[in-house]
mmCIF file of C-alpha atoms and ligand atoms in Angstrom:
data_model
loop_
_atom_site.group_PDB
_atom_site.id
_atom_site.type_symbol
_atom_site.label_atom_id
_atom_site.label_comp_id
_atom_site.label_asym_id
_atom_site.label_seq_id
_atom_site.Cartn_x
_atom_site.Cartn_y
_atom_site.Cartn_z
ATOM 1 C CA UNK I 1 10.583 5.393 10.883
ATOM 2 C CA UNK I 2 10.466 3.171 14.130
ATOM 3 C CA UNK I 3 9.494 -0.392 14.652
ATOM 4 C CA UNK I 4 7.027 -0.974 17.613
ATOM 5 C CA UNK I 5 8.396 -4.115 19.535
ATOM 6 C CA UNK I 6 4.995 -5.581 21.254
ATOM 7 C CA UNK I 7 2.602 -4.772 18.535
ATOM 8 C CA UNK I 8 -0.775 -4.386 20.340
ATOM 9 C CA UNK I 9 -2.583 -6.595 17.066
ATOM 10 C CA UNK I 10 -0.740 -9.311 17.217
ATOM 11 C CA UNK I 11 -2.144 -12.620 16.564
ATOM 12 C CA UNK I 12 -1.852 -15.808 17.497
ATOM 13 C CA UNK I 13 -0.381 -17.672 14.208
ATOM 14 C CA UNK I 14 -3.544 -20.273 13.818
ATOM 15 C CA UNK I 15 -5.615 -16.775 13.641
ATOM 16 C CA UNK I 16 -3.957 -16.289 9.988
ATOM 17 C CA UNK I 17 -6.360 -16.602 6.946
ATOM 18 C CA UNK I 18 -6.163 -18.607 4.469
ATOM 19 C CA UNK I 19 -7.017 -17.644 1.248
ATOM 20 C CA UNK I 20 -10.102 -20.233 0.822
ATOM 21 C CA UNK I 21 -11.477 -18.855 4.248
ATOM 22 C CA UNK I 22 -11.253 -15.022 2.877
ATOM 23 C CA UNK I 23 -12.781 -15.629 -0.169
ATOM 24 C CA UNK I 24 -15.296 -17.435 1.167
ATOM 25 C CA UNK I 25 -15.964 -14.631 4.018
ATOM 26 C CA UNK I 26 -16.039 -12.203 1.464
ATOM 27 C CA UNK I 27 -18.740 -13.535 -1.161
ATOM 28 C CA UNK I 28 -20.563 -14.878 2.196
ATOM 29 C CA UNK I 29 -20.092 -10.814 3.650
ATOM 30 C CA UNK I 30 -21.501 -9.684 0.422
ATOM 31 C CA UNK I 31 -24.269 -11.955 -0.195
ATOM 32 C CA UNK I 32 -25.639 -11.720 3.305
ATOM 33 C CA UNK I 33 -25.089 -7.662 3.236
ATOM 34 C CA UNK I 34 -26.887 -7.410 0.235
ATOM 35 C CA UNK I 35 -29.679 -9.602 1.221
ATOM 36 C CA UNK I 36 -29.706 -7.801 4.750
ATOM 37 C CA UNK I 37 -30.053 -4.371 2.965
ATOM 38 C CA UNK I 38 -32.727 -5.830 0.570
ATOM 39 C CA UNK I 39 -34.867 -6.640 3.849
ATOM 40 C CA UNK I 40 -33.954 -3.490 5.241
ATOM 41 C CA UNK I 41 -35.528 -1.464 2.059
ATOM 42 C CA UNK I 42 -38.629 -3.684 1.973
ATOM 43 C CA UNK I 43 -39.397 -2.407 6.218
ATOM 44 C CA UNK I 44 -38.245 0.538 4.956
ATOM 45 C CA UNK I 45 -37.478 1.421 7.983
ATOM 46 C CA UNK I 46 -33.424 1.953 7.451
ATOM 47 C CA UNK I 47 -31.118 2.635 5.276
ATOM 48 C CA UNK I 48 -28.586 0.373 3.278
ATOM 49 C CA UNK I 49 -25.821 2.356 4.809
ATOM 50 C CA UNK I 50 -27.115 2.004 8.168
ATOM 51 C CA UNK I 51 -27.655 -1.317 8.306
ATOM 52 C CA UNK I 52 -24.080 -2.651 6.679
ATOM 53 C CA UNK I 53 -22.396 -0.129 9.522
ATOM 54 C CA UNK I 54 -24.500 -2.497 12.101
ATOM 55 C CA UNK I 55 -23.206 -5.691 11.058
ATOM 56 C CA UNK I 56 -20.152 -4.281 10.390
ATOM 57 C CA UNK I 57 -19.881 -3.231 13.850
ATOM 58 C CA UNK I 58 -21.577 -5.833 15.167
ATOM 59 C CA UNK I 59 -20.366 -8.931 13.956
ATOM 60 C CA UNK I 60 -17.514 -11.226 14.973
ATOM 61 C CA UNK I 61 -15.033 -11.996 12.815
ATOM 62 C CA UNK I 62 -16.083 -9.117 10.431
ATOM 63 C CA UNK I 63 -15.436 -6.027 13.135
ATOM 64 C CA UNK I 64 -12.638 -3.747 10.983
ATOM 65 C CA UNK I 65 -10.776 -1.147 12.179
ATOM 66 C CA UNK I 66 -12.571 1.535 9.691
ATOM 67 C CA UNK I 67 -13.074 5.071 10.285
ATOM 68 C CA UNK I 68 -15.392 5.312 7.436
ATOM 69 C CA UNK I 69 -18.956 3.655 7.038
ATOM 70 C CA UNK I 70 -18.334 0.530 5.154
ATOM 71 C CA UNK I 71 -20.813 1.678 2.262
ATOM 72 C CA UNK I 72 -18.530 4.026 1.242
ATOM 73 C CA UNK I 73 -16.131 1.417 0.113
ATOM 74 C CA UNK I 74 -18.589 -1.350 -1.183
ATOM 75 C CA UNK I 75 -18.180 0.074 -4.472
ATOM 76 C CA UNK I 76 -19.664 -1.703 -7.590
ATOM 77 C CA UNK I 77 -16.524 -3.508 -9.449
ATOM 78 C CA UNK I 78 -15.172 -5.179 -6.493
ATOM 79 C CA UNK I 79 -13.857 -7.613 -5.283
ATOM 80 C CA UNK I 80 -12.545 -8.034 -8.976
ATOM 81 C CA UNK I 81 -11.258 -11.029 -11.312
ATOM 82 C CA UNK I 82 -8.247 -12.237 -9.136
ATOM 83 C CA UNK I 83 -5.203 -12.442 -11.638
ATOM 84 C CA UNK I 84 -3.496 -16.071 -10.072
ATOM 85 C CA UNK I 85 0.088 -15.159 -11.988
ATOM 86 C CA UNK I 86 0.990 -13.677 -8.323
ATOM 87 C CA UNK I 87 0.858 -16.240 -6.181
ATOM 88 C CA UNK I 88 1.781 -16.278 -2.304
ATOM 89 C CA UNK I 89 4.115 -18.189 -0.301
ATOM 90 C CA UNK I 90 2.511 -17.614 2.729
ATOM 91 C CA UNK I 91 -0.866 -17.454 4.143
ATOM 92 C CA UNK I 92 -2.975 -13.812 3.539
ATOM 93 C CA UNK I 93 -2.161 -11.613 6.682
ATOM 94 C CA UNK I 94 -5.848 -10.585 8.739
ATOM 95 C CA UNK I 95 -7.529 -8.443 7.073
ATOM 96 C CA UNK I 96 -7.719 -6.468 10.911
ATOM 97 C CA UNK I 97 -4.284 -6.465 10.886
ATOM 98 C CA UNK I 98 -3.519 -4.855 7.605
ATOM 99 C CA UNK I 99 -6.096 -2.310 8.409
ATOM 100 C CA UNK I 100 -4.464 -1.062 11.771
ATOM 101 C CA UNK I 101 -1.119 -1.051 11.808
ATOM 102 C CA UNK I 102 -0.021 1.232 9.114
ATOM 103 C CA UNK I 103 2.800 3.928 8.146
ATOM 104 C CA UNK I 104 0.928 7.058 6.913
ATOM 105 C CA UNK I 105 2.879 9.848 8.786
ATOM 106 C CA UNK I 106 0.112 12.605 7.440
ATOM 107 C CA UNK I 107 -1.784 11.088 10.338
ATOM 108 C CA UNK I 108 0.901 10.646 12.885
ATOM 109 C CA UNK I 109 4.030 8.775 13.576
ATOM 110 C CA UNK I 110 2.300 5.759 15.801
ATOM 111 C CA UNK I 111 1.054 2.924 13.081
ATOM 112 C CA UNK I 112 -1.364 1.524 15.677
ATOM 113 C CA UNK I 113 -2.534 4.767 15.979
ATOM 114 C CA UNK I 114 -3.478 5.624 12.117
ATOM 115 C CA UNK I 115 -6.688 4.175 11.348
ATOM 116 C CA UNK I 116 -7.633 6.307 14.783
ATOM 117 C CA UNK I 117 -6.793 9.528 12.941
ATOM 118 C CA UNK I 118 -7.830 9.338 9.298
ATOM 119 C CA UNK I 119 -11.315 10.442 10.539
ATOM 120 C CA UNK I 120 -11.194 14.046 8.929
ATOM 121 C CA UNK I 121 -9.360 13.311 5.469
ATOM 122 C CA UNK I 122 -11.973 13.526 2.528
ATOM 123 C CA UNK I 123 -10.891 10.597 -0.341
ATOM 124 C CA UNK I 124 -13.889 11.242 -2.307
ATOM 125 C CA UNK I 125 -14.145 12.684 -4.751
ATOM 126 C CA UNK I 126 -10.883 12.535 -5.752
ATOM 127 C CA UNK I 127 -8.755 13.626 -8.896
ATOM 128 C CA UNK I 128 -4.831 12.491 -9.989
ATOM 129 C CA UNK I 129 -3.719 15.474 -12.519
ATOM 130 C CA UNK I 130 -1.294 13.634 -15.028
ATOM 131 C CA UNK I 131 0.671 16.158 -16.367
ATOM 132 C CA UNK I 132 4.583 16.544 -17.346
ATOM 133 C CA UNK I 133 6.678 15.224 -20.507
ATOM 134 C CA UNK I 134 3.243 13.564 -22.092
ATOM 135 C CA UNK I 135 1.405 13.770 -25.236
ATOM 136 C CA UNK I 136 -1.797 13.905 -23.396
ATOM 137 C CA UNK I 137 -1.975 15.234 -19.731
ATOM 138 C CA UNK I 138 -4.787 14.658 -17.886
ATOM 139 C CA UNK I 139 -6.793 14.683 -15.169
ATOM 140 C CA UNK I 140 -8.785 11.377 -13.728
ATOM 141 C CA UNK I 141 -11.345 10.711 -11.001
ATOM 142 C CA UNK I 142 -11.165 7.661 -9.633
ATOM 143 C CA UNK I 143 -14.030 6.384 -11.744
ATOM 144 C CA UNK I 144 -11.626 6.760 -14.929
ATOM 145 C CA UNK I 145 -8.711 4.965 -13.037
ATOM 146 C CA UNK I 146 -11.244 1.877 -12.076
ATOM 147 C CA UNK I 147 -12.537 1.696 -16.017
ATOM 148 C CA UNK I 148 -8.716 0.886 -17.078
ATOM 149 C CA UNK I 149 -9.809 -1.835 -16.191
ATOM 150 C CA UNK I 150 -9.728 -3.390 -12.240
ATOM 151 C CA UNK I 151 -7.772 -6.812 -11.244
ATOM 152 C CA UNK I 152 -6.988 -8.204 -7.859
ATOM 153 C CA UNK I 153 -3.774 -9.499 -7.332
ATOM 154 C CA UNK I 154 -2.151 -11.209 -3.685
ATOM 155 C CA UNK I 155 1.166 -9.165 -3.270
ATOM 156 C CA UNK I 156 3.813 -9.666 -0.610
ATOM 157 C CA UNK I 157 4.877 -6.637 1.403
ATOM 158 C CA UNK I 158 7.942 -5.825 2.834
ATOM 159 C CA UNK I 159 8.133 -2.262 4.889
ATOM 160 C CA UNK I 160 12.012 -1.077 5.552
ATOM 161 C CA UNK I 161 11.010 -1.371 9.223
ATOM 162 C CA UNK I 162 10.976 -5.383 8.950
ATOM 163 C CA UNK I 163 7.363 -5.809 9.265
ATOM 164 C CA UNK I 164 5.918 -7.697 6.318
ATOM 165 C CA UNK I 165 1.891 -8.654 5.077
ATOM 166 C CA UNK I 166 0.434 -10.424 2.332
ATOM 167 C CA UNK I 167 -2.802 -8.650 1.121
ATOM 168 C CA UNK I 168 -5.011 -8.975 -2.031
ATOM 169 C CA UNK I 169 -4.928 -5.697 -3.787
ATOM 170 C CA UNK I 170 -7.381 -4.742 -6.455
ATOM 171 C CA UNK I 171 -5.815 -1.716 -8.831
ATOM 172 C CA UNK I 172 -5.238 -1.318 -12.184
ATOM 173 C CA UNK I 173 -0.965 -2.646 -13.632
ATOM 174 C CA UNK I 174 0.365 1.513 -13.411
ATOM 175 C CA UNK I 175 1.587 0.811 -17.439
ATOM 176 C CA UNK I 176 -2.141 1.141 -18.595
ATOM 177 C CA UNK I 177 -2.236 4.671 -17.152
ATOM 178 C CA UNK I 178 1.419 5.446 -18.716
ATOM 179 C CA UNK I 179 0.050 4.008 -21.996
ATOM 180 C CA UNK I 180 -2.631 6.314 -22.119
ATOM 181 C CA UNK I 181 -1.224 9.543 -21.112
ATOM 182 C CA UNK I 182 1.948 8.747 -23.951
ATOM 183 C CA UNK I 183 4.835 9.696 -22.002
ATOM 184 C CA UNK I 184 7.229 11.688 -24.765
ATOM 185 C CA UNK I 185 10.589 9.989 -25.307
ATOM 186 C CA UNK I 186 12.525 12.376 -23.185
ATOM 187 C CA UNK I 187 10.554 10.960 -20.613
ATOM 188 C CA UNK I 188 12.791 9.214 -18.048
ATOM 189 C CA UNK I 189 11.248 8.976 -14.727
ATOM 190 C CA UNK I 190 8.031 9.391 -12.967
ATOM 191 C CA UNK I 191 6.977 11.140 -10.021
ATOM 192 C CA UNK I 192 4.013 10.602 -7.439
ATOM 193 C CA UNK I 193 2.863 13.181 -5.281
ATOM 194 C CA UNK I 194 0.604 13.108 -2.609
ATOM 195 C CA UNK I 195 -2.143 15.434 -0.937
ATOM 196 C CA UNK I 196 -1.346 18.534 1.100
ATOM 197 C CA UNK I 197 -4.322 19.197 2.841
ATOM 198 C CA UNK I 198 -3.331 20.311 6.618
ATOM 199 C CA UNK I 199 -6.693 20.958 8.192
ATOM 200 C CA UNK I 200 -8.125 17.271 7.400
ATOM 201 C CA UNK I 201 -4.362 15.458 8.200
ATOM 202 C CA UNK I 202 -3.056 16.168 11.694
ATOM 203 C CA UNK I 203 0.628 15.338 11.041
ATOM 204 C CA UNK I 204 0.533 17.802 8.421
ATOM 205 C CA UNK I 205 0.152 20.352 11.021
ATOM 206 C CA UNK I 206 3.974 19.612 11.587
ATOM 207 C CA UNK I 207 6.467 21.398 9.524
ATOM 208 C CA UNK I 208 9.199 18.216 10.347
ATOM 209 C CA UNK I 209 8.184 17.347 6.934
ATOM 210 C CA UNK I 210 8.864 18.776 3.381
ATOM 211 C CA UNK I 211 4.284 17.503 2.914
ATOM 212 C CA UNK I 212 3.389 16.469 0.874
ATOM 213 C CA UNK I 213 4.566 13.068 0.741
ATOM 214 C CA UNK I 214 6.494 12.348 -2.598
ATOM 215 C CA UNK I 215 8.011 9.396 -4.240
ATOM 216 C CA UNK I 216 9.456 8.616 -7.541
ATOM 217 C CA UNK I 217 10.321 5.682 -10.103
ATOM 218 C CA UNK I 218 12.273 4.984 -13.285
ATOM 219 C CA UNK I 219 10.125 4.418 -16.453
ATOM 220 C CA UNK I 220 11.336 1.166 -17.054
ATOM 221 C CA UNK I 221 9.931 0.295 -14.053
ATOM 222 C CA UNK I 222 6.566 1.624 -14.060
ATOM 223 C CA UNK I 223 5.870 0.419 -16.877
ATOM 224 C CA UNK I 224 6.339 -3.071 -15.607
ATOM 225 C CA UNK I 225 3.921 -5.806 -15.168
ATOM 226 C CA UNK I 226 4.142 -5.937 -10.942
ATOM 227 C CA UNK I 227 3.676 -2.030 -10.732
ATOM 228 C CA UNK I 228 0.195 -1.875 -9.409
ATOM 229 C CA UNK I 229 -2.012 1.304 -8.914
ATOM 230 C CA UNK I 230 -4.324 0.242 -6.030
ATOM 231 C CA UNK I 231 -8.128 1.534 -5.206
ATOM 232 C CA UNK I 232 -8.521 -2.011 -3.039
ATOM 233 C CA UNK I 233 -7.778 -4.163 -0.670
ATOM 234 C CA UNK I 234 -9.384 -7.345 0.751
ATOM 235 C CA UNK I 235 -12.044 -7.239 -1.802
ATOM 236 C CA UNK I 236 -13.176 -3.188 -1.399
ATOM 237 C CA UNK I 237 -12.319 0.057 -1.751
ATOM 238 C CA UNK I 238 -9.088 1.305 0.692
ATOM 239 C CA UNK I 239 -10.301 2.675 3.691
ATOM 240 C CA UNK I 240 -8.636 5.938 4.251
ATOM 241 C CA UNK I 241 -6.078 4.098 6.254
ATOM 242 C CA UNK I 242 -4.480 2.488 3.650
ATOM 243 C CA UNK I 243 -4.322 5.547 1.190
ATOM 244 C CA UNK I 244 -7.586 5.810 -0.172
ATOM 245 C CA UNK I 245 -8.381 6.597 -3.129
ATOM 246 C CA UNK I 246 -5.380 5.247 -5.145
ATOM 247 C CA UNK I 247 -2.215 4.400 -4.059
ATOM 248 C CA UNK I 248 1.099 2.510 -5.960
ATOM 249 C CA UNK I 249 1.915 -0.698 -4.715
ATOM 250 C CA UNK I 250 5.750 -1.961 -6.491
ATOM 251 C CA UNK I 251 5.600 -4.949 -4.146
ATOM 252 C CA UNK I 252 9.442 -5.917 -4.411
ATOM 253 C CA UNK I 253 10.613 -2.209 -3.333
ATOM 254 C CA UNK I 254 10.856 -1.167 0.346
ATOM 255 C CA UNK I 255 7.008 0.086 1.480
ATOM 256 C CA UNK I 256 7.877 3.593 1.792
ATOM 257 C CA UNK I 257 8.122 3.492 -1.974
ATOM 258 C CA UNK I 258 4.452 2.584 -1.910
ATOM 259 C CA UNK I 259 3.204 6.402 -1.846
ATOM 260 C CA UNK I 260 -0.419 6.498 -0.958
ATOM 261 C CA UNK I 261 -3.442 9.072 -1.870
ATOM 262 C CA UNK I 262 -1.902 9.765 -4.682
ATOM 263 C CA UNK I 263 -2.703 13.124 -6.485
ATOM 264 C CA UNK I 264 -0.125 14.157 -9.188
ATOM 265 C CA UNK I 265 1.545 12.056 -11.298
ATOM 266 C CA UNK I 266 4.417 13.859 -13.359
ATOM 267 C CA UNK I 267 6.553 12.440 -16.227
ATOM 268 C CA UNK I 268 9.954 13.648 -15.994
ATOM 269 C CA UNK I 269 13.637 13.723 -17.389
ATOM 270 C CA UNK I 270 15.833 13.730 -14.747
ATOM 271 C CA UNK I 271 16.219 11.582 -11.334
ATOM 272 C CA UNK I 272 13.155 12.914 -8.988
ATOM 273 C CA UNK I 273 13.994 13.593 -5.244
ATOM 274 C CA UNK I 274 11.999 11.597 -2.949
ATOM 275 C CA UNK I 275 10.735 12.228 0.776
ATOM 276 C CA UNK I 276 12.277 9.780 2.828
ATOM 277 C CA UNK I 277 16.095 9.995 0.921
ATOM 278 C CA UNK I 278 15.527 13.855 0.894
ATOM 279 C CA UNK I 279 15.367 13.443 4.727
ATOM 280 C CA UNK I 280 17.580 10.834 5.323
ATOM 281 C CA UNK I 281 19.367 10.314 2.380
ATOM 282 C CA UNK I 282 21.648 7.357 4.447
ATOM 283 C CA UNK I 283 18.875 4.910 5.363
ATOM 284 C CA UNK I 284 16.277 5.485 2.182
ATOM 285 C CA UNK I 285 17.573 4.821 -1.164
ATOM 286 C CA UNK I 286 15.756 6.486 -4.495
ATOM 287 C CA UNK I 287 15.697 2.378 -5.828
ATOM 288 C CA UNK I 288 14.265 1.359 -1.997
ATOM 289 C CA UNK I 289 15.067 -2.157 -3.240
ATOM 290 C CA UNK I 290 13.903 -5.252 -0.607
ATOM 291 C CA UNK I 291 17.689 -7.108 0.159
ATOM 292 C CA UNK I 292 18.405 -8.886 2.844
ATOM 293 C CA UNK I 293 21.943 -8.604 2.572
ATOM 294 C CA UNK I 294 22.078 -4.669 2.778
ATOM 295 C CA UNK I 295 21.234 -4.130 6.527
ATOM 296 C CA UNK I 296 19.655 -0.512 6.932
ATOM 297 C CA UNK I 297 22.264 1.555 9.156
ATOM 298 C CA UNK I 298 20.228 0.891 12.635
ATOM 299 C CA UNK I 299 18.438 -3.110 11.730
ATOM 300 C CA UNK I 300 19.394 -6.008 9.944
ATOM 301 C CA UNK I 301 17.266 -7.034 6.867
ATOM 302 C CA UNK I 302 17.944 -10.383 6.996
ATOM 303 C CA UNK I 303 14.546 -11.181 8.235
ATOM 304 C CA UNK I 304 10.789 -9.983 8.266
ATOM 305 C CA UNK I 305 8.160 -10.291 10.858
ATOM 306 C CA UNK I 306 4.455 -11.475 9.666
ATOM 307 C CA UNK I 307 1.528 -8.903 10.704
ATOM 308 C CA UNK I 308 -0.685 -10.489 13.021
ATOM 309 C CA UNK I 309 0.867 -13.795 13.306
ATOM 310 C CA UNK I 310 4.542 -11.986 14.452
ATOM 311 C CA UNK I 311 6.188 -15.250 12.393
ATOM 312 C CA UNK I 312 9.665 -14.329 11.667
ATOM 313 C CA UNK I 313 10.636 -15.337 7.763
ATOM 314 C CA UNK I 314 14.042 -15.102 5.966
ATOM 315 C CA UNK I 315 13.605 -11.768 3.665
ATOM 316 C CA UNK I 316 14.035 -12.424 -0.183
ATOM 317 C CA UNK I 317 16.322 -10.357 -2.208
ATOM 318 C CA UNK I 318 13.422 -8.078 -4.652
ATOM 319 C CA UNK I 319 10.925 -9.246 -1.983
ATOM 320 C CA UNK I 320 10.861 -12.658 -3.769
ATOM 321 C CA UNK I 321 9.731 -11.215 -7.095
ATOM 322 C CA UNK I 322 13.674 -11.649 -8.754
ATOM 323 C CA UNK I 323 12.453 -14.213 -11.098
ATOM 324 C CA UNK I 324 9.407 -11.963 -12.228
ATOM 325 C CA UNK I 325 11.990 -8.674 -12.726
ATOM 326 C CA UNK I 326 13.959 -10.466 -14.762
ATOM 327 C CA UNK I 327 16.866 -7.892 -16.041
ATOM 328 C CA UNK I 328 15.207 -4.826 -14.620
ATOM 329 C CA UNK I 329 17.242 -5.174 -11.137
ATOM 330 C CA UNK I 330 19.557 -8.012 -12.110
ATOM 331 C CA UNK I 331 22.626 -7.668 -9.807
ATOM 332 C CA UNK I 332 22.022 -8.195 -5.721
ATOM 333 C CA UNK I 333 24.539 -5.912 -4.242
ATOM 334 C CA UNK I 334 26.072 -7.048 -1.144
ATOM 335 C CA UNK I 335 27.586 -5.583 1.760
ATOM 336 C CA UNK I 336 30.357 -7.565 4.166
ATOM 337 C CA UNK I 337 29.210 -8.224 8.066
ATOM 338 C CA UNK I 338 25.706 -7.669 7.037
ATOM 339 C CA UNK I 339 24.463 -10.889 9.104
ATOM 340 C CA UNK I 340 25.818 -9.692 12.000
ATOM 341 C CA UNK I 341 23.630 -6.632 12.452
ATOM 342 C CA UNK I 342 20.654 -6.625 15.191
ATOM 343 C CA UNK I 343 17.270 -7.644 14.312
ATOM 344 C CA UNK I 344 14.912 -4.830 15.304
ATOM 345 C CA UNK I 345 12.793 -7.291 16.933
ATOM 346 C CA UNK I 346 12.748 -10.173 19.286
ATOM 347 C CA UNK I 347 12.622 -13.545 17.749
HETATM 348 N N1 MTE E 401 2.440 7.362 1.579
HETATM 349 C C1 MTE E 401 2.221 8.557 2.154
HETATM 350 N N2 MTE E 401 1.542 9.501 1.469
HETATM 351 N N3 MTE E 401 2.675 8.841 3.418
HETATM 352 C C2 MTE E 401 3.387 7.921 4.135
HETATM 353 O O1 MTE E 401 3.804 8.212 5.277
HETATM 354 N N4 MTE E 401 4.349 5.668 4.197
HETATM 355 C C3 MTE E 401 4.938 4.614 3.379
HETATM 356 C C4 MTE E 401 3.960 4.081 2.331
HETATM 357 N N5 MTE E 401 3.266 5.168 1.667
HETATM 358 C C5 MTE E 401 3.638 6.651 3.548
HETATM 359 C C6 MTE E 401 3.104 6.403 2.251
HETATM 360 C C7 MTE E 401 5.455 3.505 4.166
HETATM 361 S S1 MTE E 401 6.867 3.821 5.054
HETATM 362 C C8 MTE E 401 4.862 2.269 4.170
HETATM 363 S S2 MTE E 401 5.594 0.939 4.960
HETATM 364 C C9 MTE E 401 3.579 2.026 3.495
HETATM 365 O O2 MTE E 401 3.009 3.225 2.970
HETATM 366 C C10 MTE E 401 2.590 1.391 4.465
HETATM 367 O O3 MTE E 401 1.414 1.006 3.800
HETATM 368 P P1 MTE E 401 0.217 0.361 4.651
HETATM 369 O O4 MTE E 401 -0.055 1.242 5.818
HETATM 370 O O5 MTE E 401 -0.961 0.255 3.724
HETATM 371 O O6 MTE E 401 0.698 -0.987 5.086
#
């Protein structure tokens, strides 16, 4: 994984939203599509679809880096209730920014470049077999994942490469799925698997990888309150960009731990292998825990760098989510010298 110096989205730090503004953009978004579309159907001239791609393409403000039409992520349960336990210490990153600078190496190894690539991958329809040491495998659409019942939630995000966002997510907390599948008690981990599907996913093309993508957590922690399985962002459905359909978000773990496009889910016994510590077993951890004082063997950790602002904060040990994790990760291991390794950007 690399970290681009001069990211080509950056922002200006009055361009950050607050979280007033986007809530306010979104109902307004929403009100006016809906109205727009309503017009639309009484000319009958063009279609709903058509006509939220125009002003999605045509607006100020509202232009998003989507490869998809928007309709096909204005889906009927969103935005959701927003659950205020999580709250943010910092302003909501751009919902532009979020949307175009992302790591999803199925689609290449550039993260400006993603959104630019996803054109070809096919998240719907969609199904996540559940299967493994369970009393009742089984196999959901993403329909059955959004009736356990949808939330939105504002999550910090920290990825390994030092950038960091702040996004509303809208999911479903991962223990309702594990509650209804019944893991057995031999049950000790679980394991997340993504799609393999070469001819819609260009990086998959390249055998550098062990695709697809894989990923991995103890019980105890998926079964806590902060593990999030996500279908949304900003207020809709995740474009393809940001692992449409349904992706885990375990906001105080390292972002490669955040597997996206999820489509197996298996309960097992013993310690799963994951993709990045499989290939690099020095720099990626299994536990992928967010500590500042643990510099990864090329950067320091000691700080983070704000999407689409580019403000540099002090990283918090669990991604500032200690408190909330109570005993599950209660010991911050340290390591000598660490402040003395390089950022990997410039301040
Ligand atoms: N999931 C899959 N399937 N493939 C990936 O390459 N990259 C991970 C994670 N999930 C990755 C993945 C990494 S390294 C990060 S930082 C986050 O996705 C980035 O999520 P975002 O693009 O939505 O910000």
């Amino acid at each position: 994984m690399f970290v681009h110096r001069t990211p080509p989205w950056a922002l200006p730090e009055n361009a950050l939203t607050d979280e007033r503004e986007y809530h306010s953009r979104r109902l307004h978004r929403r009100a006016f599509l809906v109205g727009a579309a309503g017009l639309c159907a009484a000319a009958g001239g063009c279609t709903r679809q058509n006509e939220v791609e125009r002003l999605n393409r045509g607006t100020p403000g509202e232009h998003l880096p989507l490869s998809e039409p928007w309709a096909d992520l204005d889906r009927p349960g969103y935005p959701a209730a927003r659950n205020h336990a999580y709250a943010l210490d910092r302003p909501l990153t751009p919902e532009p920014a979020a949307l175009s600078h992302n790591n999803f190496y199925e689609f290449g190894t550039q993260t400006s470049a993603v959104w630019r690539n996803v054109a070809e991958f096919l998240p719907r329809p969609w199904q996540v077999t559940v299967t493994g040491a369970v009393e009742r495998p089984m196999v959901l659409d993403l329909d059955d994942i959004e009736r356990l019942g949808l939330e939105e939630r504002t999550y910090r995000f920290r990825c390994v490469e030092a950038w960091a966002m702040a996004v509303p997510w809208t999911g479903v907390p991962l223990r309702k799925l594990v509650e209804r599948c019944r893991p057995l008690g031999k049950a000790r981990f679980v394991r997340f698997v993504s799609f393999h599907r070469p001819s819609q996913a260009p990086g998959q093309r390249s055998r550098k990888f062990p695709w697809p993508y894989y990923e991995g957590l103890k019980l105890k922690e998926a079964v806590h309150e902060l593990a999030l399985l996500a279908t949304g962002i900003y207020g809709h459905a995740l474009p393809r960009q940001n692992g449409a359909p349904v992706r885990l978000v375990v906001p105080w773990k390292y972002g490669f731990k955040n597997i996206k496009s999820i489509a197996r889910i298996e309960f097992v016994e013993t310690l799963p292998s994951t993709f990045w510590n499989d290939l690099v077993p020095r720099e990626y951890t299994f536990d992928g825990l967010v500590n500042p004082q643990v510099p990864h063997p090329r950067w320091s950790q000691a700080k983070e760098k704000l999407l689409g602002s580019g403000a540099v904060r002090a990283t918090q040990w669990l991604n500032g989510y200690a408190d909330l994790l109570g005993d599950l990760h209660p010991r911050q291991p340290r390591v000598d010298g660490w402040h003395q390794a390089p950022l990997p950007f410039k301040t």
